Amino acid sequence: MIEIQAGTLEGFRPKDGPLAIFLLEGDGLALHPSLKKHAPQILALARGENLRGRAGQVASVTLGNQKLLLAGIGKKDHVDQEALRRTCAQVARYAQSRYTTLGVGLPVPPSKRLSTVDLAMAAAEGLALGTYRYTKYKKISKEEEPILQKAVLLGSSRDQAALHKAVHKAGIRVDSVAFVRDLVNQGPSDKKPETLASLARSIAKGPIRAKIFTKKDLQAMGMNAILGVARGSPVEPCFVHLTYKPRGRARKRIALVGKGITFDSGGLSLKSPQHMETMKMDMAGAAAVLGVFKALPVFKPQVEVQGFMPFTYNLPGGDALKPGDILRAYNGKTIEVLNTDAEGRLILCDALAYASKMKFDAIIDLATLTGSALVALGSKVTGAMTNNKGLWEDLQRAGQRAGESLWELPLVSEYKDSLRSKVADLQNISSIRGEAGTIIGGLFLQEFVDTAPWIHLDIAGTAWSNGTSAYQSPGGTGAMVRTLIEYLESL
Ligand code: BES
Ligand code: ZN
Ligand code: ZN
């Protein structure tokens, strides 16, 4: 990922690299006022290159001795943070193999609703995330090696305080997103529960404390659902509990609960090889929680945040859970396991029941829970299910500001009956197959939270990207990290 800095347009020289500016679809430029005097010439150059400002188009032209990167940002009415984030990612990708440094002439905010900080943050996020690559296990040849080192966000001298603030805030977010992407992309055998627990311990500095429960602790506590899922694996499970306390009085107490299946084979209800290919990503919920905690000591929100992460493999070893087995969860409810591939809800029900015993103002869980989430909402929209409208509205708004979409699915109580078991309090899959899988997952989890405001985020679709899109590369995406940081900052 490249480094982002703030600077002034007046101080930018041709030797500092090309200057990126934004071309509107139709005709016109989204330009900083200090560049307006060059607008007619720039537009003529754009026309000469047949550039029409279509989103995603990037080309270089020369004005005097200054190289310009003309970046299409789309229609004027659609210019917002997300458009800028995407366009900046495209600019950075274009520049990556061509230049070592780059200036970006920020447009003025298109409406009163957006501040210079908002725009500059979006630009910085796009530039950094667009150049993220996962190279831990890959040899990169000299020719493939990107040469772009840094991009400078340019505004007038009056904008400098805003630009510095934006670069700082965006830096925290993209560092956390990259950290989560790295974790999700890591090979499944290289991220054992104990490895991730050590990582959590290394994050627990300053205002963060870590408590790690081992298999023995889980047995003593009665976390039998987590233990059940872990039975098919030779590697022991663990449960990580992180606590961040702000200085002074906390305005709110928030719990973040993340699914940490370090590989999901399906267990005895074995997945097909094709469905297993990406299952190293089944810890993306827990990774997102770790990513948020990594950011907390830097952005220091005035809220207490606790993280709960059950970690285990889901494997079909000799002692594995068998369909028909009955588990007694932490809160005493019994669960008939009819499908060992519906394991996320098993480890989460213990974690949620545990968190529910402490009084939180909100409990947010993140889980790659159901393949149905991908069917229902695709890979760009996270499914949300909640018992509290206010919490949903807060998160949806945070998502909008952060550039991540969420959509609410209803926790239809009529569907609850389908989770009734003949021999236990609950069964872990619905008796009606192939219907409303994501909602069923949410309804199951709801049985383990009491009355606390709670929201379940199914990131099975959004935590992983199959192709390259504006500021995502194939693999882990870091879904919901920016949204959660934005949410915690807003409290
Ligand atoms: N980890 C999977 C869900 C998943 C699927 C995440 C595809 C990302 C992409 C989860 O544990 C699972 O296997 N769920 C089952 C539930 C079913 C057995 C009720 C599913 O979605 O098929
Ligand atoms: Zn599964
Ligand atoms: Zn799973």
Coordinates of C-alpha atoms and ligand atoms in Angstrom, one line a residue:
M1 CA 0.0 0.0 0.0
I2 CA 1.3 3.4 -0.9
E3 CA 1.9 6.2 1.6
I4 CA -0.4 9.2 1.6
Q5 CA 0.6 12.8 2.5
A6 CA -1.0 16.2 2.5
G7 CA 0.4 19.2 0.5
T8 CA -0.4 22.4 -1.2
L9 CA -1.2 22.9 -4.9
E10 CA 1.0 26.0 -5.0
G11 CA 4.0 24.0 -3.7
F12 CA 3.5 21.1 -6.2
R13 CA 6.1 21.1 -9.0
P14 CA 6.3 19.0 -12.3
K15 CA 9.3 17.1 -10.8
D16 CA 7.0 15.9 -8.0
G17 CA 5.2 13.6 -10.5
P18 CA 2.0 13.8 -12.4
L19 CA -1.0 15.7 -11.1
A20 CA -4.3 13.8 -11.1
I21 CA -7.4 15.9 -11.7
F22 CA -11.0 14.8 -12.1
L23 CA -13.0 15.0 -15.3
L24 CA -16.8 15.0 -15.1
E25 CA -18.9 13.0 -17.5
G26 CA -20.3 15.1 -20.3
D27 CA -18.0 18.1 -20.1
G28 CA -16.4 19.8 -17.3
L29 CA -13.9 19.4 -14.5
A30 CA -14.2 18.9 -10.8
L31 CA -11.4 21.2 -10.0
H32 CA -9.9 23.1 -7.1
P33 CA -10.5 26.8 -7.6
S34 CA -6.8 27.5 -7.9
L35 CA -6.7 25.3 -11.0
K36 CA -9.8 26.8 -12.6
K37 CA -7.8 29.2 -14.8
H38 CA -6.4 26.2 -16.7
A39 CA -9.8 24.6 -17.2
P40 CA -10.2 25.5 -20.9
Q41 CA -6.8 24.2 -21.8
I42 CA -7.3 21.0 -19.8
L43 CA -10.7 20.4 -21.4
A44 CA -9.2 20.8 -24.8
L45 CA -6.5 18.3 -24.0
A46 CA -9.2 15.9 -22.7
R47 CA -11.2 16.3 -25.9
G48 CA -8.1 15.7 -27.9
E49 CA -7.7 12.3 -26.1
N50 CA -11.4 11.6 -26.5
L51 CA -11.9 11.5 -22.8
R52 CA -15.4 12.0 -21.7
G53 CA -15.2 11.7 -17.9
R54 CA -16.7 8.2 -17.8
A55 CA -16.0 6.7 -14.3
G56 CA -12.9 4.6 -14.4
Q57 CA -11.2 6.2 -17.4
V58 CA -7.7 7.4 -16.7
A59 CA -5.2 8.9 -19.2
S60 CA -2.2 11.1 -19.1
V61 CA -1.7 14.4 -21.0
T62 CA 0.8 17.2 -20.8
L63 CA 0.1 20.8 -19.9
G64 CA 3.2 23.0 -20.3
N65 CA 5.8 20.9 -18.5
Q66 CA 3.3 19.4 -16.0
K67 CA 2.1 15.9 -16.7
L68 CA -1.6 15.5 -15.8
L69 CA -3.6 12.4 -15.1
L70 CA -7.1 13.0 -16.2
A71 CA -9.4 10.7 -14.2
G72 CA -13.1 10.3 -15.2
I73 CA -15.3 10.5 -12.1
G74 CA -18.7 10.2 -13.7
K75 CA -21.7 12.5 -13.7
K76 CA -21.6 15.7 -11.6
D77 CA -24.7 14.8 -9.5
H78 CA -23.1 11.5 -8.6
V79 CA -19.9 12.9 -7.3
D80 CA -19.7 11.8 -3.7
Q81 CA -17.2 10.2 -1.4
E82 CA -17.6 6.7 -2.9
A83 CA -17.1 8.1 -6.5
L84 CA -13.9 9.8 -5.3
R85 CA -12.7 6.6 -3.4
R86 CA -13.2 4.5 -6.6
T87 CA -11.6 7.1 -9.0
C88 CA -8.6 7.6 -6.7
A89 CA -8.1 3.8 -6.6
Q90 CA -8.1 3.7 -10.4
V91 CA -5.7 6.6 -10.5
A92 CA -3.3 4.9 -8.1
R93 CA -3.5 1.6 -10.1
Y94 CA -2.8 3.5 -13.3
A95 CA 0.2 5.3 -11.7
Q96 CA 1.5 2.2 -9.9
S97 CA 3.7 0.9 -12.6
R98 CA 4.6 4.3 -14.1
Y99 CA 5.5 6.9 -11.5
T100 CA 7.1 6.9 -8.1
T101 CA 5.1 9.8 -6.7
L102 CA 1.9 11.5 -7.6
G103 CA -0.2 14.6 -6.7
V104 CA -3.9 14.5 -6.4
G105 CA -5.7 17.8 -6.9
L106 CA -8.8 17.4 -4.7
P107 CA -12.0 18.9 -6.0
V108 CA -14.0 21.3 -3.8
P109 CA -16.9 19.6 -2.0
P110 CA -19.8 19.2 -4.4
S111 CA -22.3 20.0 -1.7
K112 CA -22.6 21.4 1.8
R113 CA -23.2 18.0 3.2
L114 CA -19.6 17.0 2.5
S115 CA -16.6 18.7 4.1
T116 CA -13.0 18.8 2.8
V117 CA -12.1 16.3 5.4
D118 CA -14.8 13.9 4.1
L119 CA -13.6 14.2 0.6
A120 CA -9.9 14.0 1.4
M121 CA -10.5 10.9 3.5
A122 CA -12.3 9.2 0.7
A123 CA -9.5 10.0 -1.7
A124 CA -6.8 8.8 0.7
E125 CA -8.7 5.5 1.3
G126 CA -9.1 4.9 -2.4
L127 CA -5.4 5.6 -3.1
A128 CA -4.2 3.4 -0.4
L129 CA -6.7 0.5 -0.6
G130 CA -6.5 0.5 -4.4
T131 CA -2.8 -0.4 -4.2
Y132 CA -3.2 -3.1 -1.5
R133 CA -1.6 -6.4 -2.6
Y134 CA -1.1 -9.6 -0.8
T135 CA 2.4 -10.8 -1.4
K136 CA 3.3 -12.8 1.7
Y137 CA 3.8 -16.0 -0.2
K138 CA 4.5 -14.7 -3.7
K139 CA 7.7 -13.8 -5.5
I140 CA 7.2 -10.6 -7.4
S141 CA 9.4 -10.0 -10.4
K142 CA 11.2 -6.7 -10.9
E143 CA 8.9 -5.8 -13.8
E144 CA 5.8 -6.5 -11.8
E145 CA 7.0 -4.7 -8.7
P146 CA 5.0 -1.4 -8.4
I147 CA 7.2 1.7 -8.3
L148 CA 4.6 4.1 -6.9
Q149 CA 5.6 5.0 -3.3
K150 CA 3.4 7.9 -2.3
A151 CA 0.6 10.2 -3.3
V152 CA 0.2 13.7 -2.0
L153 CA -3.3 15.1 -1.5
L154 CA -3.3 18.7 -2.7
G155 CA -5.4 21.7 -1.7
S156 CA -4.8 25.3 -0.9
S157 CA -2.9 26.4 2.2
R158 CA -6.2 27.1 3.9
D159 CA -7.1 23.4 3.5
Q160 CA -4.0 22.0 5.1
A161 CA -5.4 21.4 8.6
A162 CA -8.3 19.5 7.1
L163 CA -6.0 17.5 4.8
H164 CA -3.7 16.5 7.6
K165 CA -6.6 15.4 9.7
A166 CA -8.1 13.4 6.8
V167 CA -4.8 11.7 6.0
H168 CA -4.4 10.7 9.6
K169 CA -8.0 9.4 10.0
A170 CA -7.9 7.5 6.7
G171 CA -4.5 6.1 7.6
I172 CA -6.0 4.4 10.7
R173 CA -8.8 2.9 8.6
V174 CA -6.8 1.6 5.7
D175 CA -4.1 0.1 8.1
S176 CA -6.8 -1.8 9.8
V177 CA -8.5 -2.9 6.6
A178 CA -5.1 -4.1 5.2
F179 CA -4.4 -5.9 8.5
V180 CA -7.7 -7.8 8.2
R181 CA -7.2 -8.6 4.5
D182 CA -3.8 -10.0 5.3
L183 CA -5.2 -12.2 8.0
V184 CA -8.1 -13.5 5.9
N185 CA -5.7 -14.2 3.0
Q186 CA -3.3 -16.1 5.2
G187 CA -3.2 -19.9 4.6
P188 CA -5.5 -21.7 7.0
S189 CA -2.8 -23.8 8.6
D190 CA -0.8 -20.7 9.3
K191 CA -3.5 -19.2 11.4
K192 CA -4.3 -21.7 14.1
P193 CA -6.5 -20.5 17.0
E194 CA -3.4 -20.1 19.2
T195 CA -1.6 -18.1 16.5
L196 CA -4.5 -15.7 16.4
A197 CA -4.7 -15.6 20.2
S198 CA -1.0 -14.5 20.3
L199 CA -1.8 -11.9 17.7
A200 CA -4.7 -10.6 19.9
R201 CA -2.3 -10.5 22.8
S202 CA 0.2 -8.4 20.8
I203 CA -2.6 -5.9 20.1
A204 CA -3.5 -5.7 23.8
K205 CA -1.2 -2.8 24.7
G206 CA -2.0 0.5 26.5
P207 CA -5.7 0.8 26.9
I208 CA -6.4 -2.8 25.7
R209 CA -6.4 -5.9 27.9
A210 CA -6.6 -9.5 26.6
K211 CA -8.0 -12.5 28.3
I212 CA -7.5 -15.8 26.5
F213 CA -9.6 -18.9 27.5
T214 CA -8.0 -22.2 26.6
K215 CA -9.9 -25.5 26.0
K216 CA -9.6 -26.3 29.7
D217 CA -11.2 -22.9 30.6
L218 CA -14.0 -23.5 28.0
Q219 CA -14.7 -26.9 29.6
A220 CA -14.9 -25.3 33.0
M221 CA -17.2 -22.5 31.7
G222 CA -19.6 -24.8 29.9
M223 CA -18.9 -23.4 26.4
N224 CA -19.8 -26.8 24.9
A225 CA -20.9 -25.5 21.5
I226 CA -17.5 -24.2 20.8
L227 CA -15.9 -27.4 22.2
G228 CA -18.3 -29.4 20.0
V229 CA -17.2 -27.8 16.8
A230 CA -13.5 -28.2 17.8
R231 CA -13.9 -31.9 18.4
G232 CA -13.1 -32.8 14.8
S233 CA -9.8 -31.0 14.9
P234 CA -6.5 -32.1 16.5
V235 CA -5.9 -28.4 17.2
E236 CA -7.5 -27.0 20.4
P237 CA -9.9 -24.1 20.2
C238 CA -9.6 -20.9 22.2
F239 CA -11.7 -17.9 23.1
V240 CA -10.3 -14.4 23.0
H241 CA -11.8 -11.6 25.1
L242 CA -10.4 -8.1 24.5
T243 CA -11.3 -5.0 26.5
Y244 CA -10.6 -1.4 25.5
K245 CA -11.3 1.3 28.1
P246 CA -11.1 5.0 27.2
R247 CA -9.6 7.6 29.5
G248 CA -12.3 9.1 31.7
R249 CA -15.9 8.0 31.7
A250 CA -17.1 5.8 28.8
R251 CA -20.1 7.2 27.0
K252 CA -21.3 3.7 26.0
R253 CA -20.3 0.0 26.3
I254 CA -20.2 -1.9 23.0
A255 CA -19.5 -5.6 22.4
L256 CA -18.1 -6.9 19.1
V257 CA -18.4 -10.6 18.6
G258 CA -16.7 -12.2 15.6
K259 CA -16.9 -15.7 14.1
G260 CA -13.4 -17.2 14.1
I261 CA -13.5 -20.5 12.1
T262 CA -9.9 -20.7 11.0
F263 CA -11.0 -23.2 8.3
D264 CA -14.5 -24.5 7.5
S265 CA -14.4 -27.9 5.9
G266 CA -18.0 -28.4 6.9
G267 CA -17.0 -31.2 9.3
L268 CA -18.7 -34.6 8.7
S269 CA -21.3 -32.7 6.6
L270 CA -18.3 -32.1 4.4
K271 CA -18.3 -29.4 1.8
S272 CA -17.6 -30.0 -1.8
P273 CA -14.0 -29.2 -2.9
Q274 CA -15.2 -26.2 -4.7
H275 CA -17.0 -24.8 -1.7
M276 CA -14.0 -25.4 0.5
E277 CA -11.6 -23.4 -1.7
T278 CA -12.2 -20.1 0.0
M279 CA -13.0 -21.3 3.5
K280 CA -9.8 -19.9 5.1
M281 CA -12.0 -16.7 5.0
D282 CA -14.4 -18.1 7.7
M283 CA -12.6 -16.1 10.4
A284 CA -13.2 -12.8 8.7
G285 CA -15.7 -11.7 11.4
A286 CA -13.1 -12.2 14.2
A287 CA -10.5 -10.7 12.0
A288 CA -12.6 -7.6 11.6
V289 CA -13.0 -7.4 15.4
L290 CA -9.2 -7.6 15.7
G291 CA -8.8 -5.0 13.1
V292 CA -11.0 -2.6 15.0
F293 CA -9.1 -3.2 18.2
K294 CA -5.8 -2.5 16.4
A295 CA -7.2 1.0 15.5
L296 CA -8.8 1.8 19.0
P297 CA -5.6 3.1 20.7
V298 CA -5.0 5.4 17.8
F299 CA -8.4 6.9 17.3
K300 CA -9.4 6.7 21.0
P301 CA -13.2 6.8 21.0
Q302 CA -14.9 7.7 24.3
V303 CA -16.6 4.3 24.5
E304 CA -15.7 1.1 26.1
V305 CA -15.3 -1.7 23.5
Q306 CA -15.1 -5.4 24.3
G307 CA -14.3 -8.0 21.7
F308 CA -15.3 -11.7 21.9
M309 CA -13.7 -14.1 19.4
P310 CA -14.1 -17.9 19.5
F311 CA -11.4 -19.5 17.4
T312 CA -11.5 -23.1 16.1
Y313 CA -11.2 -25.2 12.9
N314 CA -14.2 -27.1 11.7
L315 CA -12.7 -30.5 10.6
P316 CA -14.1 -34.0 10.2
G317 CA -11.5 -35.8 12.5
G318 CA -12.3 -39.1 14.2
D319 CA -14.0 -37.5 17.2
A320 CA -15.9 -35.0 15.1
L321 CA -19.5 -33.9 15.9
K322 CA -21.9 -36.2 14.3
P323 CA -25.3 -35.2 12.8
G324 CA -27.7 -36.0 15.6
D325 CA -25.3 -35.0 18.4
I326 CA -26.8 -32.8 21.1
L327 CA -24.8 -30.0 22.7
R328 CA -25.6 -27.9 25.8
A329 CA -24.6 -24.3 25.1
Y330 CA -23.2 -21.8 27.6
N331 CA -26.7 -20.5 28.5
G332 CA -28.1 -24.0 29.1
K333 CA -30.0 -24.4 25.9
T334 CA -29.6 -27.7 24.1
I335 CA -28.9 -27.9 20.4
E336 CA -29.4 -30.8 18.1
V337 CA -26.6 -30.6 15.5
L338 CA -28.2 -31.8 12.3
N339 CA -25.6 -30.3 10.0
T340 CA -22.0 -29.9 11.1
D341 CA -21.5 -27.3 8.4
A342 CA -23.8 -24.9 10.3
E343 CA -21.0 -24.4 12.8
G344 CA -20.7 -20.7 12.9
R345 CA -23.9 -20.3 14.8
L346 CA -22.7 -22.9 17.3
I347 CA -19.5 -21.1 18.2
L348 CA -21.3 -17.7 18.2
C349 CA -24.1 -18.9 20.4
D350 CA -21.7 -19.5 23.3
A351 CA -19.9 -16.2 22.6
L352 CA -23.2 -14.2 22.4
A353 CA -24.6 -15.8 25.5
Y354 CA -21.4 -15.0 27.3
A355 CA -21.4 -11.4 26.2
S356 CA -25.1 -11.1 27.0
K357 CA -24.4 -11.7 30.7
M358 CA -22.5 -8.4 30.8
K359 CA -24.6 -5.3 30.3
F360 CA -23.8 -3.8 26.9
D361 CA -25.5 -0.9 25.2
A362 CA -25.1 -2.7 22.0
I363 CA -23.9 -6.2 20.9
I364 CA -22.7 -6.4 17.3
D365 CA -21.8 -9.7 15.8
L366 CA -19.9 -10.2 12.5
A367 CA -19.9 -13.6 10.8
T368 CA -19.4 -15.3 7.5
L369 CA -22.5 -17.2 8.5
T370 CA -24.5 -18.3 5.4
G371 CA -23.9 -18.9 1.7
S372 CA -27.5 -17.6 1.3
A373 CA -26.2 -14.1 2.2
L374 CA -24.3 -14.1 -1.1
V375 CA -27.3 -15.3 -2.9
A376 CA -29.6 -12.7 -1.4
L377 CA -27.4 -9.7 -1.4
G378 CA -24.3 -10.4 -3.5
S379 CA -20.8 -9.5 -2.6
K380 CA -21.3 -5.8 -2.1
V381 CA -24.0 -5.7 0.5
T382 CA -23.8 -7.0 4.1
G383 CA -27.0 -8.5 5.5
A384 CA -28.1 -7.1 8.9
M385 CA -30.6 -8.5 11.4
T386 CA -31.5 -6.8 14.6
N387 CA -33.8 -6.5 17.6
N388 CA -33.3 -2.8 17.7
K389 CA -34.2 -0.2 15.0
G390 CA -32.0 2.5 16.5
L391 CA -28.9 0.4 16.4
W392 CA -29.7 -0.6 12.8
E393 CA -30.1 3.0 11.8
D394 CA -26.8 4.0 13.4
L395 CA -24.9 1.2 11.6
Q396 CA -26.5 1.8 8.3
R397 CA -25.6 5.5 8.5
A398 CA -22.1 4.6 9.6
G399 CA -21.9 2.3 6.6
Q400 CA -23.0 5.0 4.2
R401 CA -20.4 7.4 5.5
A402 CA -17.7 4.8 5.4
G403 CA -18.6 3.6 1.9
E404 CA -20.0 0.1 2.8
S405 CA -23.6 -1.0 2.1
L406 CA -25.8 -2.8 4.6
W407 CA -29.3 -4.0 4.1
E408 CA -31.7 -5.2 6.8
L409 CA -33.4 -8.6 6.6
P410 CA -36.4 -9.2 8.9
L411 CA -36.2 -11.6 11.8
V412 CA -39.6 -13.1 10.9
S413 CA -40.9 -14.8 14.0
E414 CA -43.0 -17.3 12.0
Y415 CA -39.8 -18.9 10.8
K416 CA -38.7 -19.7 14.4
D417 CA -40.7 -22.9 14.5
S418 CA -38.6 -24.4 11.9
L419 CA -35.6 -24.4 14.3
R420 CA -37.6 -26.5 16.9
S421 CA -36.0 -29.9 17.5
K422 CA -37.8 -33.1 18.4
V423 CA -35.2 -34.0 21.0
A424 CA -33.5 -30.7 22.0
D425 CA -34.5 -27.0 22.6
L426 CA -33.2 -26.1 19.1
Q427 CA -31.8 -27.7 16.0
N428 CA -28.9 -25.9 14.2
I429 CA -30.6 -26.0 10.7
S430 CA -34.2 -25.2 9.6
S431 CA -36.5 -28.1 8.9
I432 CA -37.6 -26.2 5.8
R433 CA -34.6 -26.6 3.5
G434 CA -33.5 -24.0 1.0
E435 CA -35.5 -21.1 2.3
A436 CA -34.4 -17.8 4.0
G437 CA -31.1 -19.3 5.1
T438 CA -29.6 -16.0 6.2
I439 CA -32.7 -15.1 8.3
I440 CA -32.7 -18.6 9.8
G441 CA -29.1 -18.0 10.9
G442 CA -30.1 -14.7 12.5
L443 CA -33.1 -16.3 14.3
F444 CA -30.9 -19.0 15.7
L445 CA -28.4 -16.5 17.1
Q446 CA -31.2 -14.4 18.6
E447 CA -32.0 -17.3 20.9
F448 CA -28.7 -16.5 22.7
V449 CA -29.0 -12.8 23.2
D450 CA -31.4 -11.6 25.8
T451 CA -32.9 -8.1 25.7
A452 CA -29.7 -6.1 24.9
P453 CA -29.8 -4.2 21.6
W454 CA -28.1 -6.6 19.2
I455 CA -27.3 -6.6 15.5
H456 CA -26.1 -9.5 13.5
L457 CA -24.0 -8.8 10.4
D458 CA -23.8 -11.6 7.9
I459 CA -20.6 -10.9 5.9
A460 CA -20.4 -14.2 4.0
G461 CA -20.9 -12.3 0.8
T462 CA -18.9 -9.2 1.5
A463 CA -15.8 -10.5 3.3
W464 CA -14.3 -12.0 0.2
S465 CA -13.9 -10.7 -3.3
N466 CA -13.6 -13.0 -6.4
G467 CA -12.3 -10.3 -8.7
T468 CA -10.7 -7.0 -8.8
S469 CA -13.0 -4.0 -8.2
A470 CA -12.2 -0.4 -7.7
Y471 CA -10.5 -0.6 -4.4
Q472 CA -10.6 -4.3 -3.7
S473 CA -8.3 -7.0 -4.9
P474 CA -9.2 -10.7 -5.1
G475 CA -9.3 -12.3 -1.6
G476 CA -10.2 -10.8 1.8
T477 CA -11.8 -7.4 1.7
G478 CA -11.8 -6.2 5.3
A479 CA -15.6 -5.8 5.2
M480 CA -17.2 -3.7 7.9
V481 CA -14.0 -2.5 9.5
R482 CA -14.4 1.1 8.2
T483 CA -18.1 1.0 9.1
L484 CA -17.4 -0.1 12.7
I485 CA -14.7 2.5 13.2
E486 CA -17.0 5.2 11.8
Y487 CA -19.8 3.9 14.1
L488 CA -17.6 3.9 17.3
E489 CA -16.4 7.4 16.4
S490 CA -20.0 8.6 16.1
L491 CA -21.0 7.5 19.6
Ligands
BES1 N1 -18.9 -20.6 6.5 C1 -20.1 -21.0 5.9 C2 -20.9 -19.9 5.1 C3 -20.2 -19.4 3.9 C4 -20.5 -19.9 2.7 C5 -19.4 -18.3 4.0 C6 -20.0 -19.3 1.5 C7 -18.9 -17.7 2.9 C8 -19.1 -18.2 1.6 C9 -21.0 -21.6 6.9 O1 -20.4 -22.2 8.0 C10 -21.9 -22.6 6.3 O2 -21.4 -23.6 5.8 N2 -23.2 -22.4 6.3 C11 -24.1 -23.3 5.7 C12 -25.3 -23.3 6.5 C13 -26.3 -24.4 6.2 C14 -25.7 -25.7 6.4 C15 -27.6 -24.2 7.0 C16 -24.4 -22.8 4.3 O3 -24.5 -21.6 4.1 O4 -24.6 -23.6 3.4
ZN2 ZN -20.0 -24.2 7.7
ZN3 ZN -18.5 -21.4 8.5

